[in-house]
Coordinates of C-alpha atoms and ligand atoms in Angstrom, one line a residue:
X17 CA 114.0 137.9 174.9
X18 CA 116.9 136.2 176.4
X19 CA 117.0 133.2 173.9
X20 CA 115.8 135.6 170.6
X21 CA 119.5 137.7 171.6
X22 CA 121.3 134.4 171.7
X23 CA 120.1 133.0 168.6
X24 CA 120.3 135.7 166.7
X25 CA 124.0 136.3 167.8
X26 CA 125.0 132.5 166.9
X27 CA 124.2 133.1 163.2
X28 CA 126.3 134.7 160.9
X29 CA 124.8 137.8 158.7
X30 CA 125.5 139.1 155.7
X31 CA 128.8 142.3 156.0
X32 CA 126.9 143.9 153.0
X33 CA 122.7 143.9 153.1
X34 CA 122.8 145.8 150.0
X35 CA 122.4 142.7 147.9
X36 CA 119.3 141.4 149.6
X37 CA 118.1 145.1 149.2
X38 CA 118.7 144.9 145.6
X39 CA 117.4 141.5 144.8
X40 CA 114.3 141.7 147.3
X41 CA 111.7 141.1 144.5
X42 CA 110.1 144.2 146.2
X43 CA 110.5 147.8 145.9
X44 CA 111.5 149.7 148.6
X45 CA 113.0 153.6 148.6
X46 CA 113.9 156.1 151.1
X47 CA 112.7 159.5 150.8
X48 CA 114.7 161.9 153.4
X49 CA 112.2 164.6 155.3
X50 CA 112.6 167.1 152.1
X51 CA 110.8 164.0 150.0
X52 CA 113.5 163.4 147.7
X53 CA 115.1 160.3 147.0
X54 CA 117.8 158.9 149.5
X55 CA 117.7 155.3 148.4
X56 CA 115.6 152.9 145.4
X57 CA 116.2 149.6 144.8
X58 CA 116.8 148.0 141.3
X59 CA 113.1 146.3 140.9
X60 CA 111.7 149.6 142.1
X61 CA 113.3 151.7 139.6
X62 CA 113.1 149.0 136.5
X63 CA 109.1 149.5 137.4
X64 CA 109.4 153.6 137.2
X65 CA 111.0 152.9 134.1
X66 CA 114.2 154.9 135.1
X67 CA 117.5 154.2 136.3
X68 CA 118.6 154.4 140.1
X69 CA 120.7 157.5 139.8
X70 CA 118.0 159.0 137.6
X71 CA 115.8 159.1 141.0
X72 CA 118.3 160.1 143.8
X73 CA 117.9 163.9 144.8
X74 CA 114.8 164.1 143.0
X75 CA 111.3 164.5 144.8
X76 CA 108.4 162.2 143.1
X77 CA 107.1 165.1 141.3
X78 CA 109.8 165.2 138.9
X79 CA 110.1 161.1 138.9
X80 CA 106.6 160.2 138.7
X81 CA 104.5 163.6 137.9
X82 CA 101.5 161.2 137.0
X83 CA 100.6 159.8 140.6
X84 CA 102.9 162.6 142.5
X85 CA 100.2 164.7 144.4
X86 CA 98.5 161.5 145.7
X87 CA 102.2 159.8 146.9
X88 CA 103.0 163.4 148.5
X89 CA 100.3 163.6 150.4
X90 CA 100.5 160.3 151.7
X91 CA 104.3 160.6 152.4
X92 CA 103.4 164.3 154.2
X93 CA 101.1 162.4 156.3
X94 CA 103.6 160.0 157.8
X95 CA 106.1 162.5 158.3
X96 CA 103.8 164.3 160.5
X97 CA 102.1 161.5 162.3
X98 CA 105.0 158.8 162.5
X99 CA 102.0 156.2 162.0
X100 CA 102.5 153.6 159.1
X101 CA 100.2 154.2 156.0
X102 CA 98.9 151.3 154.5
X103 CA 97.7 152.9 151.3
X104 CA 95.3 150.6 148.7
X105 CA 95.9 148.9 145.5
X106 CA 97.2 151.0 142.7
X107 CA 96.5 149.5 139.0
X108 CA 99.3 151.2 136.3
X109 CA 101.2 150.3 133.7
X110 CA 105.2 149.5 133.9
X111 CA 107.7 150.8 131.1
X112 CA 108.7 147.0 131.7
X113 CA 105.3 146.2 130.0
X114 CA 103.8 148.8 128.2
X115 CA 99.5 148.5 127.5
X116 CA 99.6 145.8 130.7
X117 CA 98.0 146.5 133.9
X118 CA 99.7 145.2 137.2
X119 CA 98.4 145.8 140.8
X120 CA 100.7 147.4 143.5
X121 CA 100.0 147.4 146.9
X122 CA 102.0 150.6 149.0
X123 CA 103.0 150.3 152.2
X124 CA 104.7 153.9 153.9
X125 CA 107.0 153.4 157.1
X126 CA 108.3 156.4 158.9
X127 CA 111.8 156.0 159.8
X128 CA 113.4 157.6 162.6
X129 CA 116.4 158.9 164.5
X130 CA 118.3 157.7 167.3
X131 CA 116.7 160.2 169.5
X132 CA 113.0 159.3 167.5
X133 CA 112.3 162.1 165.1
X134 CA 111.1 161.6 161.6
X135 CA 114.0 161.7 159.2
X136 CA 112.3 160.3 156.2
X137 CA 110.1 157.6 154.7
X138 CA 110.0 154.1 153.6
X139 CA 107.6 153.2 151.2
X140 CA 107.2 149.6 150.0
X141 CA 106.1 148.5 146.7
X142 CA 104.3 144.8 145.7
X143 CA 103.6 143.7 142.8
X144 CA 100.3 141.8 143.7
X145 CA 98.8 140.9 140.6
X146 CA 98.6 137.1 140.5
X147 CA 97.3 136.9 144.0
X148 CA 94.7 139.7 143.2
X149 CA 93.7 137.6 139.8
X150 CA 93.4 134.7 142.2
X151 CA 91.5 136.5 144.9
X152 CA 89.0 137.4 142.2
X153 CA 88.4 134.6 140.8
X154 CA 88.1 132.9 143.7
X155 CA 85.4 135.8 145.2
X156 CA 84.1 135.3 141.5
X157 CA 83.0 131.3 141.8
X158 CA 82.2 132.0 145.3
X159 CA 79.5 134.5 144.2
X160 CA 79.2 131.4 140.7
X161 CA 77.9 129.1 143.6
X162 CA 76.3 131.3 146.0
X163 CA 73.8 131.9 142.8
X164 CA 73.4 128.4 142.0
X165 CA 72.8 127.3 145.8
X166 CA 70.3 129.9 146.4
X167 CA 68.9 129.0 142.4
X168 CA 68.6 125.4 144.0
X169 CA 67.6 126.2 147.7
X170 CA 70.7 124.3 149.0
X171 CA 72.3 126.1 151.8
X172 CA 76.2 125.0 152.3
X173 CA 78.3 124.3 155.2
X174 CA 82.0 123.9 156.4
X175 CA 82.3 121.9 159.1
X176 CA 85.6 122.2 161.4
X177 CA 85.2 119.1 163.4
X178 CA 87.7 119.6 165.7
X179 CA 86.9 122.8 167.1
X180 CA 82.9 122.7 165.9
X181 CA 82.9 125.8 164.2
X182 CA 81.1 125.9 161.2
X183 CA 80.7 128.3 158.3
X184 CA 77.1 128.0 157.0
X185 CA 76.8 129.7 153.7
X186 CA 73.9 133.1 153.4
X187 CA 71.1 130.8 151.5
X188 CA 71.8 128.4 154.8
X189 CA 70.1 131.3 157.0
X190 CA 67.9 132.1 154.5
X191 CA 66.1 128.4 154.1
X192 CA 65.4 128.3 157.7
X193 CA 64.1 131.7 157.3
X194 CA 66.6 133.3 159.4
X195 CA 69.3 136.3 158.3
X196 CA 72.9 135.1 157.6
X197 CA 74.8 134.9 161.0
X198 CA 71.6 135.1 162.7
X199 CA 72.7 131.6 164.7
X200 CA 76.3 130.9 166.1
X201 CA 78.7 129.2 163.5
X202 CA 78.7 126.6 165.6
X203 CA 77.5 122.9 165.2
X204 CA 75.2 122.9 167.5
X205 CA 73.2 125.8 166.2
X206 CA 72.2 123.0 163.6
X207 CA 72.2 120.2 166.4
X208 CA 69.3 121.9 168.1
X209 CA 67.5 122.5 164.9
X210 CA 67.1 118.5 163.7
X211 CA 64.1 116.7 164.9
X212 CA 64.9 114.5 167.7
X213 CA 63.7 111.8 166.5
X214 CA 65.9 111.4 163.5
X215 CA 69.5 112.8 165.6
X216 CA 70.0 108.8 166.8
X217 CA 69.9 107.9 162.9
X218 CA 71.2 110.7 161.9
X219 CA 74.1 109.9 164.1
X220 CA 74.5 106.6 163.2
X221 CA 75.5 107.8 159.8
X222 CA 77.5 110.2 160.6
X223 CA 79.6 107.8 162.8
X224 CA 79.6 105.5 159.7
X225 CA 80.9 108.2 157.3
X226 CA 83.7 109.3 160.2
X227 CA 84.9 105.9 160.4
X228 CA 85.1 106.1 156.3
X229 CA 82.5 102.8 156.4
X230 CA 81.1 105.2 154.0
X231 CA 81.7 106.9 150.3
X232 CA 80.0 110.2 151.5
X233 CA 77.4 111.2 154.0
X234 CA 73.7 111.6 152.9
X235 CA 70.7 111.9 155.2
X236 CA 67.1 113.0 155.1
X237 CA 65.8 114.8 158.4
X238 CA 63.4 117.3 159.5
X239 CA 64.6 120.9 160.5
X240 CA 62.9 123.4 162.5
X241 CA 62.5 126.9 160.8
X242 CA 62.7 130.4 162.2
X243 CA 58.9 130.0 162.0
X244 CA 58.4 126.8 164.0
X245 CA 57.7 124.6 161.1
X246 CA 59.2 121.4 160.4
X247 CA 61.1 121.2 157.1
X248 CA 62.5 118.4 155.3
X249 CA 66.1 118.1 154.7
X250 CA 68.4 116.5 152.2
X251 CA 72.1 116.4 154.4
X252 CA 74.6 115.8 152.3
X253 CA 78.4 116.5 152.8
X254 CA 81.8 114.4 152.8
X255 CA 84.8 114.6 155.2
X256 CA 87.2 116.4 152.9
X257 CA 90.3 116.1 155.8
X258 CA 91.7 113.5 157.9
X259 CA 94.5 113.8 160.5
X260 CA 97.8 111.6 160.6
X261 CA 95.8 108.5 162.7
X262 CA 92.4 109.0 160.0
X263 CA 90.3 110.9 162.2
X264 CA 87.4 113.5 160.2
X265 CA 89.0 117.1 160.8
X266 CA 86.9 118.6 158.0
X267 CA 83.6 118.2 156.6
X268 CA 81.4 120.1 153.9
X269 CA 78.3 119.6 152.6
X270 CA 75.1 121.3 151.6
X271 CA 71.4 120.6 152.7
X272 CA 68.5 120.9 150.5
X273 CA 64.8 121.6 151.2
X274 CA 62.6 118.7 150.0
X275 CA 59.5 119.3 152.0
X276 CA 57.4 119.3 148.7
X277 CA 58.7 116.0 147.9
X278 CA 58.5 114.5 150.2
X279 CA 54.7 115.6 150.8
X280 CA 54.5 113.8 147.3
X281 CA 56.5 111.0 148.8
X282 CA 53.9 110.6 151.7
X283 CA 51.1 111.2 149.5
X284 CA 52.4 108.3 147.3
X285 CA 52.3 105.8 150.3
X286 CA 49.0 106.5 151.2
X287 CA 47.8 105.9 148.2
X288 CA 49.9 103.3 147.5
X289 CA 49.2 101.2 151.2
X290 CA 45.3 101.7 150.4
X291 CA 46.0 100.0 147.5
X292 CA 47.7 97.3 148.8
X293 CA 45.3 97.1 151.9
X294 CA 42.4 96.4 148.8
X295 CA 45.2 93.6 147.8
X296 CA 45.5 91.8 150.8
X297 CA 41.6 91.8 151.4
X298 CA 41.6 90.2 147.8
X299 CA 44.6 87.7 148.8
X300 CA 42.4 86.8 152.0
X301 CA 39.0 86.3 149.6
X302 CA 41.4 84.0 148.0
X303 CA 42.5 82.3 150.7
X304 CA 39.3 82.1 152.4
X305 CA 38.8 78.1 152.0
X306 CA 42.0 77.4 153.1
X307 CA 41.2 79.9 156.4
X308 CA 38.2 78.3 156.8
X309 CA 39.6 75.1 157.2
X310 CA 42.5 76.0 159.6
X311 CA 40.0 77.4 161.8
X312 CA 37.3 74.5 161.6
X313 CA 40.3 72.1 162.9
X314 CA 40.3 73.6 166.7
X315 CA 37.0 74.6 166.4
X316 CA 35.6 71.2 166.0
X317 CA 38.3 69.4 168.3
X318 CA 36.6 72.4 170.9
X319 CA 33.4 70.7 170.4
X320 CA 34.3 67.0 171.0
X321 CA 35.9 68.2 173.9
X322 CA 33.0 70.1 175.8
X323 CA 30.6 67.5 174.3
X324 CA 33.3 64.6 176.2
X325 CA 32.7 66.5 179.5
X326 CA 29.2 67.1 178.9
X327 CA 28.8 63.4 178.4
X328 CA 31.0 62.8 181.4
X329 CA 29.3 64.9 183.7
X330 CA 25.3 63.5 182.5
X331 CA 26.5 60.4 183.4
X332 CA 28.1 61.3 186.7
X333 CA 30.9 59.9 185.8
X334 CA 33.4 62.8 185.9
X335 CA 36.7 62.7 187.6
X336 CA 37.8 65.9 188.3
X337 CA 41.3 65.7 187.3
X338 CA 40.4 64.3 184.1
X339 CA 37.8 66.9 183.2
X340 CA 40.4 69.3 183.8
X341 CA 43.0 67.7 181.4
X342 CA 40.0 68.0 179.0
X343 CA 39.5 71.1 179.4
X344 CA 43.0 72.4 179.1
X345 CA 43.3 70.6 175.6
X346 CA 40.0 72.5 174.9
X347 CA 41.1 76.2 176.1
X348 CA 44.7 75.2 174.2
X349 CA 42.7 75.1 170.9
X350 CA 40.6 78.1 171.3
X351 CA 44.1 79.6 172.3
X352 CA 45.0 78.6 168.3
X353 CA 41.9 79.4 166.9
X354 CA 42.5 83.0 168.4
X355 CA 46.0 82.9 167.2
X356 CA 44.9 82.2 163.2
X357 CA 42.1 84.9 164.2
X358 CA 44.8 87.3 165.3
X359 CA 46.9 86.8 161.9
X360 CA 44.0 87.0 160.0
X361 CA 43.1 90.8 161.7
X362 CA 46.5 91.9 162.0
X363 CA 47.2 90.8 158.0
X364 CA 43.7 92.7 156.7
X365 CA 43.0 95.4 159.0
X366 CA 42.8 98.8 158.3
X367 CA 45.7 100.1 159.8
X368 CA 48.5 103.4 159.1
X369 CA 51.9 102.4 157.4
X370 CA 54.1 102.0 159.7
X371 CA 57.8 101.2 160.1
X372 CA 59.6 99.3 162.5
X373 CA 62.6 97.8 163.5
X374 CA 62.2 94.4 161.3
X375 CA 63.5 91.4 161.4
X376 CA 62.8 89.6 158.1
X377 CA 63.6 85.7 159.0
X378 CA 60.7 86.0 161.3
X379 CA 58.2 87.6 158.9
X380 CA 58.9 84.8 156.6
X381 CA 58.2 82.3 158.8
X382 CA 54.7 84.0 159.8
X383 CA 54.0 84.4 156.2
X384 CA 55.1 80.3 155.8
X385 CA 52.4 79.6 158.8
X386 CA 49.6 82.1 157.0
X387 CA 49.6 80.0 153.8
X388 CA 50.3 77.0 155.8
X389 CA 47.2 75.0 154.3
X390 CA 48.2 75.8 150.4
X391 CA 51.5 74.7 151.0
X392 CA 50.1 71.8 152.3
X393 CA 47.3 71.2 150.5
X394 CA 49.2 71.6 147.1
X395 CA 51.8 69.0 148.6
X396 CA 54.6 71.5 148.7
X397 CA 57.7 71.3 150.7
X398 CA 58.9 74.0 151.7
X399 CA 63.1 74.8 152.3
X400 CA 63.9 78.1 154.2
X401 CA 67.4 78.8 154.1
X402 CA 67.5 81.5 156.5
X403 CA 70.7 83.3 157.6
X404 CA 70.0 83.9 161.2
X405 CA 72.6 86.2 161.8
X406 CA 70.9 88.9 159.9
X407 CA 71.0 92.5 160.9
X408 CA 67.7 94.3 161.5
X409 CA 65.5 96.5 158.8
X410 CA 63.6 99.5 159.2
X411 CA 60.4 98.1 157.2
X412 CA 56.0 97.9 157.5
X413 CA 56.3 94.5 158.7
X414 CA 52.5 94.1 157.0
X415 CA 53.6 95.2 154.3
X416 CA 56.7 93.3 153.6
X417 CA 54.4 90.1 154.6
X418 CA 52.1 91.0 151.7
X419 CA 55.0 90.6 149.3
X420 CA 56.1 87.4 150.4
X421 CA 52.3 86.2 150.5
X422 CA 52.4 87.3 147.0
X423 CA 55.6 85.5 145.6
X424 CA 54.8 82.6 147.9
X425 CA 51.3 82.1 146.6
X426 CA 52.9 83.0 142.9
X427 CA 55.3 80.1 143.6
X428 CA 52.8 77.5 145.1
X429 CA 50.4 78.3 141.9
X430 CA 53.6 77.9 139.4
X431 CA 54.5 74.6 140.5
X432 CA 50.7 73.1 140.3
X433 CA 51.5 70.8 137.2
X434 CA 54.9 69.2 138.4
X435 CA 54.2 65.7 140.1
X436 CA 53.6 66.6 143.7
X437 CA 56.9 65.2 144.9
X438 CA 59.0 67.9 142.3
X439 CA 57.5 70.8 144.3
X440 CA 59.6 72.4 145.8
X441 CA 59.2 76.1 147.2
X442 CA 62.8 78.0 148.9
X443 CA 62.5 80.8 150.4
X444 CA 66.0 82.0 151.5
X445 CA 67.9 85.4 153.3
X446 CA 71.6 86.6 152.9
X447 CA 73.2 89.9 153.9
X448 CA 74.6 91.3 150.9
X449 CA 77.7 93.9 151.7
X450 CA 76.8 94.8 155.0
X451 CA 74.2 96.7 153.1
X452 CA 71.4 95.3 151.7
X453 CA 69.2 92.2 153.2
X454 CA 68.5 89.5 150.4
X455 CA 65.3 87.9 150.4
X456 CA 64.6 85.5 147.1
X457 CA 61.5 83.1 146.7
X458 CA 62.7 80.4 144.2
X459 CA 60.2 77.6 143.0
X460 CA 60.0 74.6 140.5
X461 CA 57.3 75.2 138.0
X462 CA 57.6 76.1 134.7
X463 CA 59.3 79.2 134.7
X464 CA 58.8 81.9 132.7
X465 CA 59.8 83.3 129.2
X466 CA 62.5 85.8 129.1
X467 CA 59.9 88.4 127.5
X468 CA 58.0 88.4 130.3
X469 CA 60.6 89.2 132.7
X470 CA 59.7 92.9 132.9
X471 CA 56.2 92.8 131.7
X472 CA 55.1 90.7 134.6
X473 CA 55.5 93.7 136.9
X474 CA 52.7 95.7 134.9
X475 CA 49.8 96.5 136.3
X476 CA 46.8 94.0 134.8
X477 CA 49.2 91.7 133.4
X478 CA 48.3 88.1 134.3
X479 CA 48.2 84.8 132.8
X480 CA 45.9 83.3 134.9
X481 CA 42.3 82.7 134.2
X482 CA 41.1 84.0 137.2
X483 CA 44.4 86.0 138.1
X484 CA 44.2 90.1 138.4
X485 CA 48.0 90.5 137.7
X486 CA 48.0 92.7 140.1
X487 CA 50.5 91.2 143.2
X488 CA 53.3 91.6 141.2
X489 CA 53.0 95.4 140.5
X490 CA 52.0 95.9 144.1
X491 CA 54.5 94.0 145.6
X492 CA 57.3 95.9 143.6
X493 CA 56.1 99.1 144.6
X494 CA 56.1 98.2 148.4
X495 CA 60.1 97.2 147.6
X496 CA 60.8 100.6 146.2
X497 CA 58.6 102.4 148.9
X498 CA 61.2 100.9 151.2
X499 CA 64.3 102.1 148.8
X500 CA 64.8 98.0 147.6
X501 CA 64.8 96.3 144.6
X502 CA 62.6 93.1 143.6
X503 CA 63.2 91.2 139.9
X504 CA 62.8 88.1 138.2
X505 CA 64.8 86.0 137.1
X506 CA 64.7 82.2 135.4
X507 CA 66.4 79.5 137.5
X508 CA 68.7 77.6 135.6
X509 CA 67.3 74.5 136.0
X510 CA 64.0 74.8 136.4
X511 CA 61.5 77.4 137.8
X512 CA 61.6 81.1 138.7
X513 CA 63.4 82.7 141.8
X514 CA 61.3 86.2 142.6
X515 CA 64.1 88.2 144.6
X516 CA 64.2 91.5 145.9
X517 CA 66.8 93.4 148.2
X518 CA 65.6 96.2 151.1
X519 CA 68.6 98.3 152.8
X520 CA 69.4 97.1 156.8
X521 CA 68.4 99.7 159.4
X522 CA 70.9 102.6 159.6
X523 CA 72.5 101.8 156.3
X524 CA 75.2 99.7 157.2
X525 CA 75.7 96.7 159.4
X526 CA 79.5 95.6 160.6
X527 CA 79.6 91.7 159.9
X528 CA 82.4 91.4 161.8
Ligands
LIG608 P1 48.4 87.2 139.2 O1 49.0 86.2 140.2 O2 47.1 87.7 139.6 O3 48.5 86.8 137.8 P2 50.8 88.7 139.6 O4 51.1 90.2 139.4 O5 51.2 88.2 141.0 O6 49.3 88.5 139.3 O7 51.6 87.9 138.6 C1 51.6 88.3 137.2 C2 52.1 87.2 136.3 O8 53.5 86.9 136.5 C3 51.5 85.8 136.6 O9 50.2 85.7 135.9 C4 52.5 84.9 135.9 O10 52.3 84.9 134.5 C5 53.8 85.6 136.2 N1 54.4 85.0 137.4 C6 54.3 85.4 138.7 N2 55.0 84.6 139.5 C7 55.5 83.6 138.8 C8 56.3 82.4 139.0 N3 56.7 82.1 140.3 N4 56.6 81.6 138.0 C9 56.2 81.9 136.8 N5 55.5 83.0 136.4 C10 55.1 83.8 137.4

């Protein structure tokens, strides 16, 4: 209180307030306890369309005879209660502008004695017009986009992230099956709604966008409803305000129900890995000779072996030390023939799709060991170019081995007419914008003509005698499955480099 006395006595004021009480642009009039005028300002009386002396002495009756009994009443009131009246909004026309509506807000102040009795009134007057327009309109596209979220089924958020409050819009409730405000407007009323298994990912993301690694935040989890369901989820929102050092402050967003598509999503890649299940039993019926012949190699080194030993031992002329050598060497190929076994099964079995943290330069080297004896029979060398610092992907691991069976075999078979020393078969990886892995399969043969770039990825389209045209199509569909990209496209020299992209685990990898 102290300081408020000092300060206010260390500034000059104005001899004369008159001036700011006839500038204000407000009205403001006294009435005395009779209800006539004692005082009007100029703006006041320019809006009642008379002069100030044409109002003093006069009650409002004789001023304003439209809205009079309504203004008495309400001045009576505060006479006799000495509360404040905060009456409504009053819509009228102003001599000032005949024929054009403007909204007043009233105010009524009692005003009172030394020894605090009523000696009169103070009403206030404010032209509120503009910021009424603007309330409107803005209560207008609130109710615009209210309509088109619940006509969508997005529900919308406002995300203080600072404090943690957030304002989650009605159709928000609703989508979950609850009644607006039913939860908290709190974050974590949404926290303990996602899935747990998607909150690290989900987080992950988040912490991207914060860090502004990203454009905008966009996320697909599962929520639990009032019901107890699970519910897909399309997050989507963008930090809208940053404080002075960068940090999020603000968020909004929306989230959108995508159960049903994503049902057809999962249907899709059912159907889809059956088919490419049927493919890879196919690739294997190709590959059969060549499997048959990788296995015969330990299998008949097994048999010399135990036949050695047997021979040794009829003979009685076995050393134990070097039967045991033997049979180490033996036991080391059955350990191989189980391995190319093992491939085999894991490569054709029936099995669920299934994703995994992936690491690509290892599936490629597995696939390089599973065609092992085309390479070799077709006198192929083979250049991987693989960058080794490459971040993980969230990928089937099966499934991303079938396409590179299938551009590897495509690339060994393209390059059968060069002289045996021209083939050449690169398989290479790069990390494209922190994003995106790069995988491209680039060969030597012949190539292919420009019209053909696209058509090659239809179904049935082969030019192969014996071919089913059918890896291609599969292949691309296992890329998009895992939201990547595979095309052709003609080396400039000579050949064709298949080359498709598939995102890194969590969307985004710091190279740094
Ligand atoms: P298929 O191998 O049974 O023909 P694909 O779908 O794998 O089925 O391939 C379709 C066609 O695409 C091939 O027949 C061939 O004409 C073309 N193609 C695929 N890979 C290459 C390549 N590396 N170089 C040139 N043409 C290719």
């Amino acid at each position: 209180m102290k300081d408020a006395t000092r300060r206010g006595s260390s500034h000059k004021q104005p001899a004369d307030l008159s001036g700011i009480y006839r500038d204000v642009p407000v009205g403001l009039c006294f009435f005395d306890s009779e209800l006539l005028y004692v005082h009007i300002n100029d703006w006041l009386a320019v809006i009642n369309g008379l002069s100030v002396e044409e109002h003093l002495g006069r009650t409002i009756g004789e001023v304003l005879p439209d809205v009079a009994v309504g203004v008495e009443l309400l001045l009576r009131q505060v006479l006799e209660t000495g509360k404040p009246v905060l009456d409504g909004t009053v819509e009228a026309e102003t001599p000032a502008q005949p024929g054009v509506k403007r909204i007043f807000q009233h105010s009524y102040l009692p005003v009172k004695s030394d020894d605090d009795t009523i000696i009169g009134v103070t009403c206030v007057v404010q032209d509120i017009t503009e910021c009424a327009q603007a309330e409107k309109e803005l209560n207008e596209r609130e109710e615009r986009l209210n309509l088109a979220l619940d006509a969508t089924s997005n529900g919308a958020w406002d995300w203080n992230i600072v404090t943690g409050e957030v304002k989650f819009s009605p159709q928000w409730f609703r989508s979950l099956g609850y009644e607006p405000g039913e939860l908290a407007a709190h974050v974590s009323s949404w926290e303990k709604l996602v899935h747990p298994d998607d909150m690290p990912r989900l987080r992950e993301v988040l912490k991207a966008h914060f860090e502004g690694k990203t454009e905008s935040y966009e996320f697909e989890n599962r929520l639990l409803t009032k019901s107890g369901e699970w519910r897909w989820n399309l997050d989507r929102g963008k930090v809208v305000e940053r404080d002075g050092d960068g940090n999020p402050v603000r968020m909004v967003g929306t989230d959108s129900d995508i159960t049903d598509r994503k049902r057809f999503q999962e249907q899709l890649q059912r159907q889809q890995s059956e088919l490419a299940h049927m493919s890879r039993l196919s690739t294997m019926g190709e590959m059969v000779t060549g499997l048959a012949h990788e296995l015969n190699q330990p299998l008949y080194a097994i048999s010399n072996y135990v036949e050695g030993c047997l021979h040794l031992l009829r003979n009685g002329a076995a050393e134990t030390g070097e039967l045991i050598e033997v049979l180490e060497k033996s036991a080391s190929q059955a350990q191989r023939a189980a391995e190319i076994i093992r491939r085999l099964r894991s490569f054709v079995g029936p099995r669920e799709p299934r994703r995994s943290s992936t690491n690509i330069n290892e599936l490629i080297r597995t696939v390089v060991e599973l065609v092992d004896f085309e390479i070799r029979r077709d006198s192929v060398s083979v250049r991987l170019e693989l960058d080794e610092r490459l971040p993980l992907m969230l990928a089937d691991s099966i499934q991303i081995q079938q396409v590179l069976v299938n551009l590897v075999c495509n690339a060994v078979e393209a390059m059968l007419d060069n002289e045996p020393d021209t083939r050449v078969l690169t398989v290479a990886t790069s990390l494209s914008e922190g994003r995106t892995i790069d995988v491209s399969v680039g060969d030597t043969g012949d190539g292919f003509p420009a019209e053909t770039a696209d058509t090659m990825f239809d179904a049935f389209f082969t030019t192969k005698p014996d071919g089913m045209g059918m890896g291609l199509t599969i292949s691309r569909s296992i890329v998009e499955a895992h939201d990547g990209r595979l095309r052709a496209a003609s080396n400039p020299d000579r050949g064709a480099t298949f080359q498709f992209t598939l995102p890194v685990e969590g969307g985004w990898h710091d190279e740094s």
